[in-house]
PDB file of C-alpha atoms in Angstrom:
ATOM      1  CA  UNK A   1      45.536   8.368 -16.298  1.00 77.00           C
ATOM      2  CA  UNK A   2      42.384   9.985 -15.922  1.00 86.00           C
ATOM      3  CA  UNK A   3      40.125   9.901 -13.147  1.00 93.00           C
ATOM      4  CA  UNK A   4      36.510  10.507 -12.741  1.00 96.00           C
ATOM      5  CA  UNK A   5      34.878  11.094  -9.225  1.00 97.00           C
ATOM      6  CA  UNK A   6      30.820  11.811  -7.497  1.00 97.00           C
ATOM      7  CA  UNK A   7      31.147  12.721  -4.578  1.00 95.00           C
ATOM      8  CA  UNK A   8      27.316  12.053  -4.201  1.00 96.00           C
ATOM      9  CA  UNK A   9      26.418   8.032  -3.671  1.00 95.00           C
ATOM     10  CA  UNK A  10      22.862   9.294  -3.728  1.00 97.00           C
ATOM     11  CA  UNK A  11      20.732  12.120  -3.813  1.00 97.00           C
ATOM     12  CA  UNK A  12      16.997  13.162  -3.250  1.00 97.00           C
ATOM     13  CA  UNK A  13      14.839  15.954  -4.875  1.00 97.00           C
ATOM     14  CA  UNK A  14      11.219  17.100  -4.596  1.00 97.00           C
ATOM     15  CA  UNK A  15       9.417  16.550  -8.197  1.00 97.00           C
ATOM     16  CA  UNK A  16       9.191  20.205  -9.681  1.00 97.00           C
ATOM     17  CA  UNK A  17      12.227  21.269  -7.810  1.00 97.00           C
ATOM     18  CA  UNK A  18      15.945  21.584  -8.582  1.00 98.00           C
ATOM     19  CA  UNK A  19      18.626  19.502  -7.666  1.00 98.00           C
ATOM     20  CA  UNK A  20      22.593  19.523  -9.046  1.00 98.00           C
ATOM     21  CA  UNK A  21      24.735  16.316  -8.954  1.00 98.00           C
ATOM     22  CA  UNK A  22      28.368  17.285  -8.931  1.00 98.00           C
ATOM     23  CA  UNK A  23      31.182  15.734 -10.977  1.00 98.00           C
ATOM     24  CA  UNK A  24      35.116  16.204 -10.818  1.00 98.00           C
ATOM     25  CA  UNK A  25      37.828  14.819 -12.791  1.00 97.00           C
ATOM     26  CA  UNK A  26      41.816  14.930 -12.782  1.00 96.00           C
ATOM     27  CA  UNK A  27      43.282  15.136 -16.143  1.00 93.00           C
ATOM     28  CA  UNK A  28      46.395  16.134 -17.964  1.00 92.00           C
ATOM     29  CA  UNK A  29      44.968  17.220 -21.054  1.00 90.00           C
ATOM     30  CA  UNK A  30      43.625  20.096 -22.006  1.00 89.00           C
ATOM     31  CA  UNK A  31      41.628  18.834 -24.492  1.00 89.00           C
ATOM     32  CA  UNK A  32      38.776  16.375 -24.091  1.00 91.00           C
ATOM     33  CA  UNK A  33      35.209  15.664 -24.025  1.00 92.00           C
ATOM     34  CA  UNK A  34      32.634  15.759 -20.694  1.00 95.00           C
ATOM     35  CA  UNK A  35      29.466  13.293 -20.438  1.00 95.00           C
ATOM     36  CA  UNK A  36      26.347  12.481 -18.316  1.00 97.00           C
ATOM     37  CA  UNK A  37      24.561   8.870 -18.692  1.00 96.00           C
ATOM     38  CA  UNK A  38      21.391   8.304 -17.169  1.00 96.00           C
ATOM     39  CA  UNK A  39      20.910   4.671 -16.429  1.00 95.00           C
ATOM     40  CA  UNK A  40      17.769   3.672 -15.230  1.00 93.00           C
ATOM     41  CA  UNK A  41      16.266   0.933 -13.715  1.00 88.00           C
ATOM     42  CA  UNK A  42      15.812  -1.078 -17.060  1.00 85.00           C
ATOM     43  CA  UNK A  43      20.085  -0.527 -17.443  1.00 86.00           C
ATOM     44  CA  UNK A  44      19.979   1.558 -20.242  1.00 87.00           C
ATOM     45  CA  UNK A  45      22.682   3.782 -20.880  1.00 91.00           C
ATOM     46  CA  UNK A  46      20.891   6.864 -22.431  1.00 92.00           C
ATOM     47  CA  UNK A  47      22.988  10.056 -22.729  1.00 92.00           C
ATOM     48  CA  UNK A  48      21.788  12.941 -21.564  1.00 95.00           C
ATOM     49  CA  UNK A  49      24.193  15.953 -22.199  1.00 95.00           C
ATOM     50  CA  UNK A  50      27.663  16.350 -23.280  1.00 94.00           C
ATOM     51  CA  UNK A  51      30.234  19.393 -23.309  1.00 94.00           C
ATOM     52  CA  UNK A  52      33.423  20.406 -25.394  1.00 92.00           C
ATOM     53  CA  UNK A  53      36.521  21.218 -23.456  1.00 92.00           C
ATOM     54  CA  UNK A  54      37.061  24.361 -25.553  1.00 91.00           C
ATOM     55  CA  UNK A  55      33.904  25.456 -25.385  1.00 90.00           C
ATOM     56  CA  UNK A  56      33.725  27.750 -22.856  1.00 87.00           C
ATOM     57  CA  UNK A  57      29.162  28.174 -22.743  1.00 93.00           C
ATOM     58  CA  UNK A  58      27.835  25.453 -20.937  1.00 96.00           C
ATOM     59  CA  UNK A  59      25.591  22.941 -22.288  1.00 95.00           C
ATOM     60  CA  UNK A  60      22.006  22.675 -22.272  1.00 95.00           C
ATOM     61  CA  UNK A  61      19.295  20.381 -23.467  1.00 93.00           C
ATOM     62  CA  UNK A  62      16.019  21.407 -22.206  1.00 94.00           C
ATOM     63  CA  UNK A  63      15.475  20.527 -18.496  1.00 97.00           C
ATOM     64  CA  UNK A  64      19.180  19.467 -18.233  1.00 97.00           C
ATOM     65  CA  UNK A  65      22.114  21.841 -17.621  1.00 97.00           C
ATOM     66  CA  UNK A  66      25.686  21.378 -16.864  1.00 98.00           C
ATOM     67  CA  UNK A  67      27.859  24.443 -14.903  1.00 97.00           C
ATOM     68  CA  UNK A  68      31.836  23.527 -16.897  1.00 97.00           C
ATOM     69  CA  UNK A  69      34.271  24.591 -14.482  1.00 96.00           C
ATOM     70  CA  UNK A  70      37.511  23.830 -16.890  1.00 95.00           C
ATOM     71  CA  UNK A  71      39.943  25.237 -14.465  1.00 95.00           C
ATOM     72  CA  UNK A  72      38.902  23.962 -11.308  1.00 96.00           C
ATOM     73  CA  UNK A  73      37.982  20.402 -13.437  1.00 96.00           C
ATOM     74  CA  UNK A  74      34.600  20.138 -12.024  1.00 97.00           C
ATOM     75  CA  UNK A  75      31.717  19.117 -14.513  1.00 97.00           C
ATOM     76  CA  UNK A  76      28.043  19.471 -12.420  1.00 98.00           C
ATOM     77  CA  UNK A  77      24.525  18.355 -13.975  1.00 98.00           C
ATOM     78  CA  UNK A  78      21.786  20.817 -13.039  1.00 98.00           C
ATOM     79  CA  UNK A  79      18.057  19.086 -13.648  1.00 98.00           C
ATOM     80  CA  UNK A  80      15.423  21.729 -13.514  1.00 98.00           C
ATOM     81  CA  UNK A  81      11.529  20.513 -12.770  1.00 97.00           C
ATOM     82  CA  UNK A  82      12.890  17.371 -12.287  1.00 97.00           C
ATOM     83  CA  UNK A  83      10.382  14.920 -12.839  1.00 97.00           C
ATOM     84  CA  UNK A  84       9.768  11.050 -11.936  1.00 96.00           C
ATOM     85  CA  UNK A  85      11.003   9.760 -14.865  1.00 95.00           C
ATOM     86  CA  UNK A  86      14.547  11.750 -13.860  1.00 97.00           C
ATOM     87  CA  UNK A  87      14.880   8.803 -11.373  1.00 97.00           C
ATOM     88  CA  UNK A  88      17.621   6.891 -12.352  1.00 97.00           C
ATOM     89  CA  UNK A  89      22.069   6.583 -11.484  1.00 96.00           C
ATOM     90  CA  UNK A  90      23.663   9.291 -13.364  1.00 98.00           C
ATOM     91  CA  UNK A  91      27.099   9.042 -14.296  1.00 97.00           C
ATOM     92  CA  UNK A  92      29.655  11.850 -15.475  1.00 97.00           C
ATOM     93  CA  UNK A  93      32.163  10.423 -18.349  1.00 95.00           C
ATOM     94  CA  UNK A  94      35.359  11.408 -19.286  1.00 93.00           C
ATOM     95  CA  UNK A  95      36.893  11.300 -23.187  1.00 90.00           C
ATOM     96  CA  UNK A  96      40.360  12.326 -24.526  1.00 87.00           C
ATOM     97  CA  UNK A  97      40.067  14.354 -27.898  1.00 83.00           C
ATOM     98  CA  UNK A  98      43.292  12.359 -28.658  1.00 77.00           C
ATOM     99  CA  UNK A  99      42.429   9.585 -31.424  1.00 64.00           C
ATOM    100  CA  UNK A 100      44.014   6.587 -29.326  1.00 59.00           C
ATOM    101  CA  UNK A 101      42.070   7.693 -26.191  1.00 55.00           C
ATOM    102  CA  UNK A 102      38.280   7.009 -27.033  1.00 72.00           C
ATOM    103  CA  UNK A 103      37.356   5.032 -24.059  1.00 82.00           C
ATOM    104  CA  UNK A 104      35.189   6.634 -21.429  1.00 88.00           C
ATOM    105  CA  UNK A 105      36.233   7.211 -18.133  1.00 92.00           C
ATOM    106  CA  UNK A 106      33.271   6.956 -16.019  1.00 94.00           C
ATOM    107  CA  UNK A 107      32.867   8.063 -12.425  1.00 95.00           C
ATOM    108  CA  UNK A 108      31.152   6.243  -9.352  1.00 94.00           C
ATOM    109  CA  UNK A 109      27.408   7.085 -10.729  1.00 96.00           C
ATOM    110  CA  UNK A 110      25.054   9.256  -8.538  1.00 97.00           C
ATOM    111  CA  UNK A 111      21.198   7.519  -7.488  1.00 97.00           C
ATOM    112  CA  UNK A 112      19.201   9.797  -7.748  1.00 98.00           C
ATOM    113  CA  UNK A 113      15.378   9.337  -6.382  1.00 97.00           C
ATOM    114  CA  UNK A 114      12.630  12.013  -7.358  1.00 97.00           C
ATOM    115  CA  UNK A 115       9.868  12.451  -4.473  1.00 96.00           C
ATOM    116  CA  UNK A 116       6.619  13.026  -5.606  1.00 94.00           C
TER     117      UNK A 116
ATOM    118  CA  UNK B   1      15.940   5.612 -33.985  1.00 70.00           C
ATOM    119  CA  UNK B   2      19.526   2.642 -34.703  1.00 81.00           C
ATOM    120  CA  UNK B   3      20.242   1.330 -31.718  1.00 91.00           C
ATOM    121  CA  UNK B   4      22.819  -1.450 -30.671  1.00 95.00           C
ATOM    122  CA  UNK B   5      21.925  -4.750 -30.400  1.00 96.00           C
ATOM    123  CA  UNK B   6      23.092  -7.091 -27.844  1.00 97.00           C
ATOM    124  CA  UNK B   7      22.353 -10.526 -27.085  1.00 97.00           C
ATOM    125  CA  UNK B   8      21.674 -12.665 -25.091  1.00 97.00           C
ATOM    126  CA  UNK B   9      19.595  -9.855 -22.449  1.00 95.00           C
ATOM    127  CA  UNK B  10      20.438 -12.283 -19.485  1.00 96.00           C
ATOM    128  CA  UNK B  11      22.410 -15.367 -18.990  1.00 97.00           C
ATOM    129  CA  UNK B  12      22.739 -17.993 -15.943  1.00 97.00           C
ATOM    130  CA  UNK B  13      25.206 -21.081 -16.445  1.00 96.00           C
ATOM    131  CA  UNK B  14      27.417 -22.834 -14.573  1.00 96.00           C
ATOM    132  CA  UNK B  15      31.166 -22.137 -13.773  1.00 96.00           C
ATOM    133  CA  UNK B  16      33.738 -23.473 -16.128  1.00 96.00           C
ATOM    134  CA  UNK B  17      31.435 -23.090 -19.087  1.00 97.00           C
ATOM    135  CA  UNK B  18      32.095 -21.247 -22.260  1.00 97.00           C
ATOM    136  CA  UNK B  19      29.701 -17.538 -22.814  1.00 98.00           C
ATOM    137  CA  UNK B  20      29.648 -15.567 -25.610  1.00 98.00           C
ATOM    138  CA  UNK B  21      27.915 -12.368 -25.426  1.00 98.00           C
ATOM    139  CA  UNK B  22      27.020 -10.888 -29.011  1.00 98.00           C
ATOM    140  CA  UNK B  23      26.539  -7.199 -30.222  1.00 98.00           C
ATOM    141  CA  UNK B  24      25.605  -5.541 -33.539  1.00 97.00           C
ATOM    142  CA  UNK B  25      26.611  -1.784 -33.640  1.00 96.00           C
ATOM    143  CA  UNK B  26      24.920   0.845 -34.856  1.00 95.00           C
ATOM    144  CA  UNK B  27      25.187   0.694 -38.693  1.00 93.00           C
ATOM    145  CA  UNK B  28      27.783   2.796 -40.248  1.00 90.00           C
ATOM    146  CA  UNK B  29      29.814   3.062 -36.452  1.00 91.00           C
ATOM    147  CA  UNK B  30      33.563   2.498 -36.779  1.00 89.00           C
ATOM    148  CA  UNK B  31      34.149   2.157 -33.314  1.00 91.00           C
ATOM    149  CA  UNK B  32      33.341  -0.870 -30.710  1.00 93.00           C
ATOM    150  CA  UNK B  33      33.426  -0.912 -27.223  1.00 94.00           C
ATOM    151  CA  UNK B  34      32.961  -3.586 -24.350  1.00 96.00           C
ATOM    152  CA  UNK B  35      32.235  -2.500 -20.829  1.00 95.00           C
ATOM    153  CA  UNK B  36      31.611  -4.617 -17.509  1.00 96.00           C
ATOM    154  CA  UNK B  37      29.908  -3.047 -14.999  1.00 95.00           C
ATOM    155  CA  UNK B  38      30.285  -4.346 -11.192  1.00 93.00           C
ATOM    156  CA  UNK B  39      28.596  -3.072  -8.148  1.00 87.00           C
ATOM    157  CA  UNK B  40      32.445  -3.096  -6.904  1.00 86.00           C
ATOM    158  CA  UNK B  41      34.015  -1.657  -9.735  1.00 86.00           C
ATOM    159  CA  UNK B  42      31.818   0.135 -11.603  1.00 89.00           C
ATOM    160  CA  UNK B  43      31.439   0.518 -15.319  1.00 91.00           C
ATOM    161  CA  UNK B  44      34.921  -0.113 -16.761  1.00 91.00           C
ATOM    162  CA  UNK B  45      36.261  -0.826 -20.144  1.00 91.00           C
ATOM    163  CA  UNK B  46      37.522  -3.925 -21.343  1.00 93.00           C
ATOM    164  CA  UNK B  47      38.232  -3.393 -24.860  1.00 92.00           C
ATOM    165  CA  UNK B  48      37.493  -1.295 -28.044  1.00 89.00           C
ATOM    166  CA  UNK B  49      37.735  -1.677 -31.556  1.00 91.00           C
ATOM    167  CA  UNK B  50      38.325   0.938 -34.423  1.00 89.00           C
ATOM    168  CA  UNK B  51      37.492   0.064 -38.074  1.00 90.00           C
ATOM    169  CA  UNK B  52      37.648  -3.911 -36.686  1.00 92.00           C
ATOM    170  CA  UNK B  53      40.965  -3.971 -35.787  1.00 90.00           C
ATOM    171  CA  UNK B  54      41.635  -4.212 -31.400  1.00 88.00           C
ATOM    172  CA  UNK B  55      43.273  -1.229 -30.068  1.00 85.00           C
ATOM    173  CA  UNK B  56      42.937  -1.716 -26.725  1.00 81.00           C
ATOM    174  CA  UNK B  57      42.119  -4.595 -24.651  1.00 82.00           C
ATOM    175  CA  UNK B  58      44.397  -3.728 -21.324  1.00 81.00           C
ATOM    176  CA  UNK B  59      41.208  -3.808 -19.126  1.00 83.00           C
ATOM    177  CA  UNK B  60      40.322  -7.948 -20.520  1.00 87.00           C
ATOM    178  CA  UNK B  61      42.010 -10.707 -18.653  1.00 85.00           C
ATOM    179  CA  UNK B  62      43.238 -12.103 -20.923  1.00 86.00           C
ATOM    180  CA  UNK B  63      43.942 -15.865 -19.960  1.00 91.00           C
ATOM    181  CA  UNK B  64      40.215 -16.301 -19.998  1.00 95.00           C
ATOM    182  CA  UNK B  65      38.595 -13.487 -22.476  1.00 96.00           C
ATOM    183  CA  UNK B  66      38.495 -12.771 -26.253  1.00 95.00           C
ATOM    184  CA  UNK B  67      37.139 -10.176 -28.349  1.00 95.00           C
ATOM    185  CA  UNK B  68      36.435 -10.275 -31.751  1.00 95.00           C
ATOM    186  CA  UNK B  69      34.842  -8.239 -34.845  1.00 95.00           C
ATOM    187  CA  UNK B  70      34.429 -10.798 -37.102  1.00 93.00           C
ATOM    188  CA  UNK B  71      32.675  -8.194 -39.654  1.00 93.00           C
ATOM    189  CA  UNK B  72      31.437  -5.014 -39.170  1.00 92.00           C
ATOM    190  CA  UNK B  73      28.425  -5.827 -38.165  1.00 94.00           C
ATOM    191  CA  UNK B  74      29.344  -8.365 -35.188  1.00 97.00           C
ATOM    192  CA  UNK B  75      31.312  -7.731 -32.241  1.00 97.00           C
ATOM    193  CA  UNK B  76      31.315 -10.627 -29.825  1.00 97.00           C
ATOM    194  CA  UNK B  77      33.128 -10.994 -26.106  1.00 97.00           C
ATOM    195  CA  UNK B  78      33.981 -14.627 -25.256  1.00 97.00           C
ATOM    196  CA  UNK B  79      34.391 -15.927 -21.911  1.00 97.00           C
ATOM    197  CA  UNK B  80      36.291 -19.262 -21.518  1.00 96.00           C
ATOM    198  CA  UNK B  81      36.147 -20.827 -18.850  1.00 96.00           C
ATOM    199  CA  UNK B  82      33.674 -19.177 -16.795  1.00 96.00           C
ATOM    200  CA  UNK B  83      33.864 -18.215 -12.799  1.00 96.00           C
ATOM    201  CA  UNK B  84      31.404 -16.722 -10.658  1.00 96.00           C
ATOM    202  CA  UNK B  85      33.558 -13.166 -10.336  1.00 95.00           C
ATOM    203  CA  UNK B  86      32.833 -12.712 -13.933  1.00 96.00           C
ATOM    204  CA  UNK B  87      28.985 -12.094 -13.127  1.00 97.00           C
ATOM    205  CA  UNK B  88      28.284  -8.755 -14.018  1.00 97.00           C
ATOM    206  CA  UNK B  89      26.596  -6.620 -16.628  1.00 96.00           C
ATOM    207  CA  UNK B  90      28.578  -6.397 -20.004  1.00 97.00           C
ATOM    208  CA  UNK B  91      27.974  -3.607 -22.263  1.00 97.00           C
ATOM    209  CA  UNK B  92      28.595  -3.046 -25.699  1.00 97.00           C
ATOM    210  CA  UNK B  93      28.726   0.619 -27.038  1.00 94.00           C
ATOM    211  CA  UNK B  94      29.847   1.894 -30.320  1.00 93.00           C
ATOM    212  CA  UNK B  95      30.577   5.327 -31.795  1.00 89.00           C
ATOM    213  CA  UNK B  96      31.801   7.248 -34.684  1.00 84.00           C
ATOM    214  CA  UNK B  97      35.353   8.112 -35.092  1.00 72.00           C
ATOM    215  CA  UNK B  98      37.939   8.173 -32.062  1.00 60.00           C
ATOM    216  CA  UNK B  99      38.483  11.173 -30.244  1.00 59.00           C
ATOM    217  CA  UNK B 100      35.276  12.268 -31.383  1.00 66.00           C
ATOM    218  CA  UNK B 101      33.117  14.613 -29.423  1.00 70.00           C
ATOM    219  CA  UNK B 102      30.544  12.155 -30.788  1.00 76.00           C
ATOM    220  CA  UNK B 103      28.961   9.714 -28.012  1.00 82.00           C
ATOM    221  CA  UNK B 104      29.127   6.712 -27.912  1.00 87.00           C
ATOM    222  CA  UNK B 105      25.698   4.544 -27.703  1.00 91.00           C
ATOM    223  CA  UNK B 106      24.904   1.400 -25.423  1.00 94.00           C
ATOM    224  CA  UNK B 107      23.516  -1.548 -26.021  1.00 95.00           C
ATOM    225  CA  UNK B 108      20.851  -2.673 -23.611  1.00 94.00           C
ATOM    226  CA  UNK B 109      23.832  -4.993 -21.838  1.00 96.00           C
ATOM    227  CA  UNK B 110      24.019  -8.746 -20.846  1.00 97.00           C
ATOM    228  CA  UNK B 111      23.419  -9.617 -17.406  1.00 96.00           C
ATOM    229  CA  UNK B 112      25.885 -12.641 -16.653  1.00 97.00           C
ATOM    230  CA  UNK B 113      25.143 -14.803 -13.691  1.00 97.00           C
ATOM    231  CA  UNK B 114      27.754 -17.667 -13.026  1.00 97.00           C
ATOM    232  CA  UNK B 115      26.748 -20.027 -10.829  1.00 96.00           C
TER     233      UNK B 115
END
């Protein structure tokens, strides 16, 4: 079975500045899919960035960047300028590429609080 | 922008009573999934649907909860009866094709108090 785990219960950045919320997960396959949720306080799930397993470039959608470490299984969301509206738990998601495996795996979530 | 549709948002009632928690998918979505999330256990899956038919429901006790996809349009989660360790925030999420790289997309959730 697969696990999902952050390491990070909660974590605080400066608004404008940097911050990276790490993700690892155990898995036998090596084919499979890598998420981020946002959920903030209204309990949305909103998706924020996904990756490939056999794509070895690392995703990106705008402020939101994720550093793929496939062989050390480690998954990490970089937000850049993060802002207030970045406040919110983050959770890293795990999917099987195999047809009967579609549920996500999700981890512990992350709070993260922006200070402005 | 579709979105999924669940209803009730919130629900309070009394132990031993019967809840059902409602969810239209996004139109055109083949797949269906339930999630409870606990401050204890986190989000965690109780049970999906492809093309209407149940293909996993391991994570649902099953003595007291039922899923259903009556048509493709309605997904519903049953709880009968009700106790107070089923209070938590139910989910429903649905996606395109199974081991997609596709996400799936949530529903804005129930919030289930049982009293």
């Amino acid at each position: 079975a697969q696990t999902v785990t952050q390491s990070q219960p909660e974590m605080s950045v400066q608004e404008a500045e940097t911050v990276t919320l790490s993700c690892t997960y155990d898995t036998s396959e090596s084919d499979y899919y890598l998420f981020w949720y946002k959920q903030p306080p209204s309990r949305q799930m909103i998706l924020v960035i996904r990756q490939e397993a056999y794509k070895q470039q690392n995703a990106t959608e705008n402020r939101f960047s994720v550093n793929f470490q496939k062989a050390a299984k480690s998954f990490s969301l970089k937000i850049s300028d993060s802002q207030l509206g970045d406040a919110a738990m983050y959770f890293c998601a795990y999917r099987s590429a195999r047809t009967s495996g579609s549920r996500l795996t999700f981890g512990e979530g992350t709070q993260l609080t922006v200070n402005p | 922008d579709a979105r999924v549709t669940q209803t009730p948002r919130h629900k309070v009632t009394e132990m031993g009573q019967e809840v059902t928690m409602r969810c239209q998918p996004i139109l055109g979505h083949n797949t269906v999934f339930w999630y409870r999330q606990t401050m204890m256990q986190g989000l965690e899956l109780l049970a999906y649907f492809r093309n209407r038919a149940p293909l996993d429901d391991s994570g649902m006790p099953k003595d007291r909860f039922s899923a259903e996809m009556p048509d493709a349009t309605l997904a519903t989660l049953k709880i009968q009866p009700s106790e107070p360790r089923d209070s938590a925030v139910y989910f429903c999420a649905s996606g395109l094709n199974s081991g997609s790289h596709q996400p799936q997309h949530f529903g804005d959730g129930t919030r289930l108090s049982i009293l």
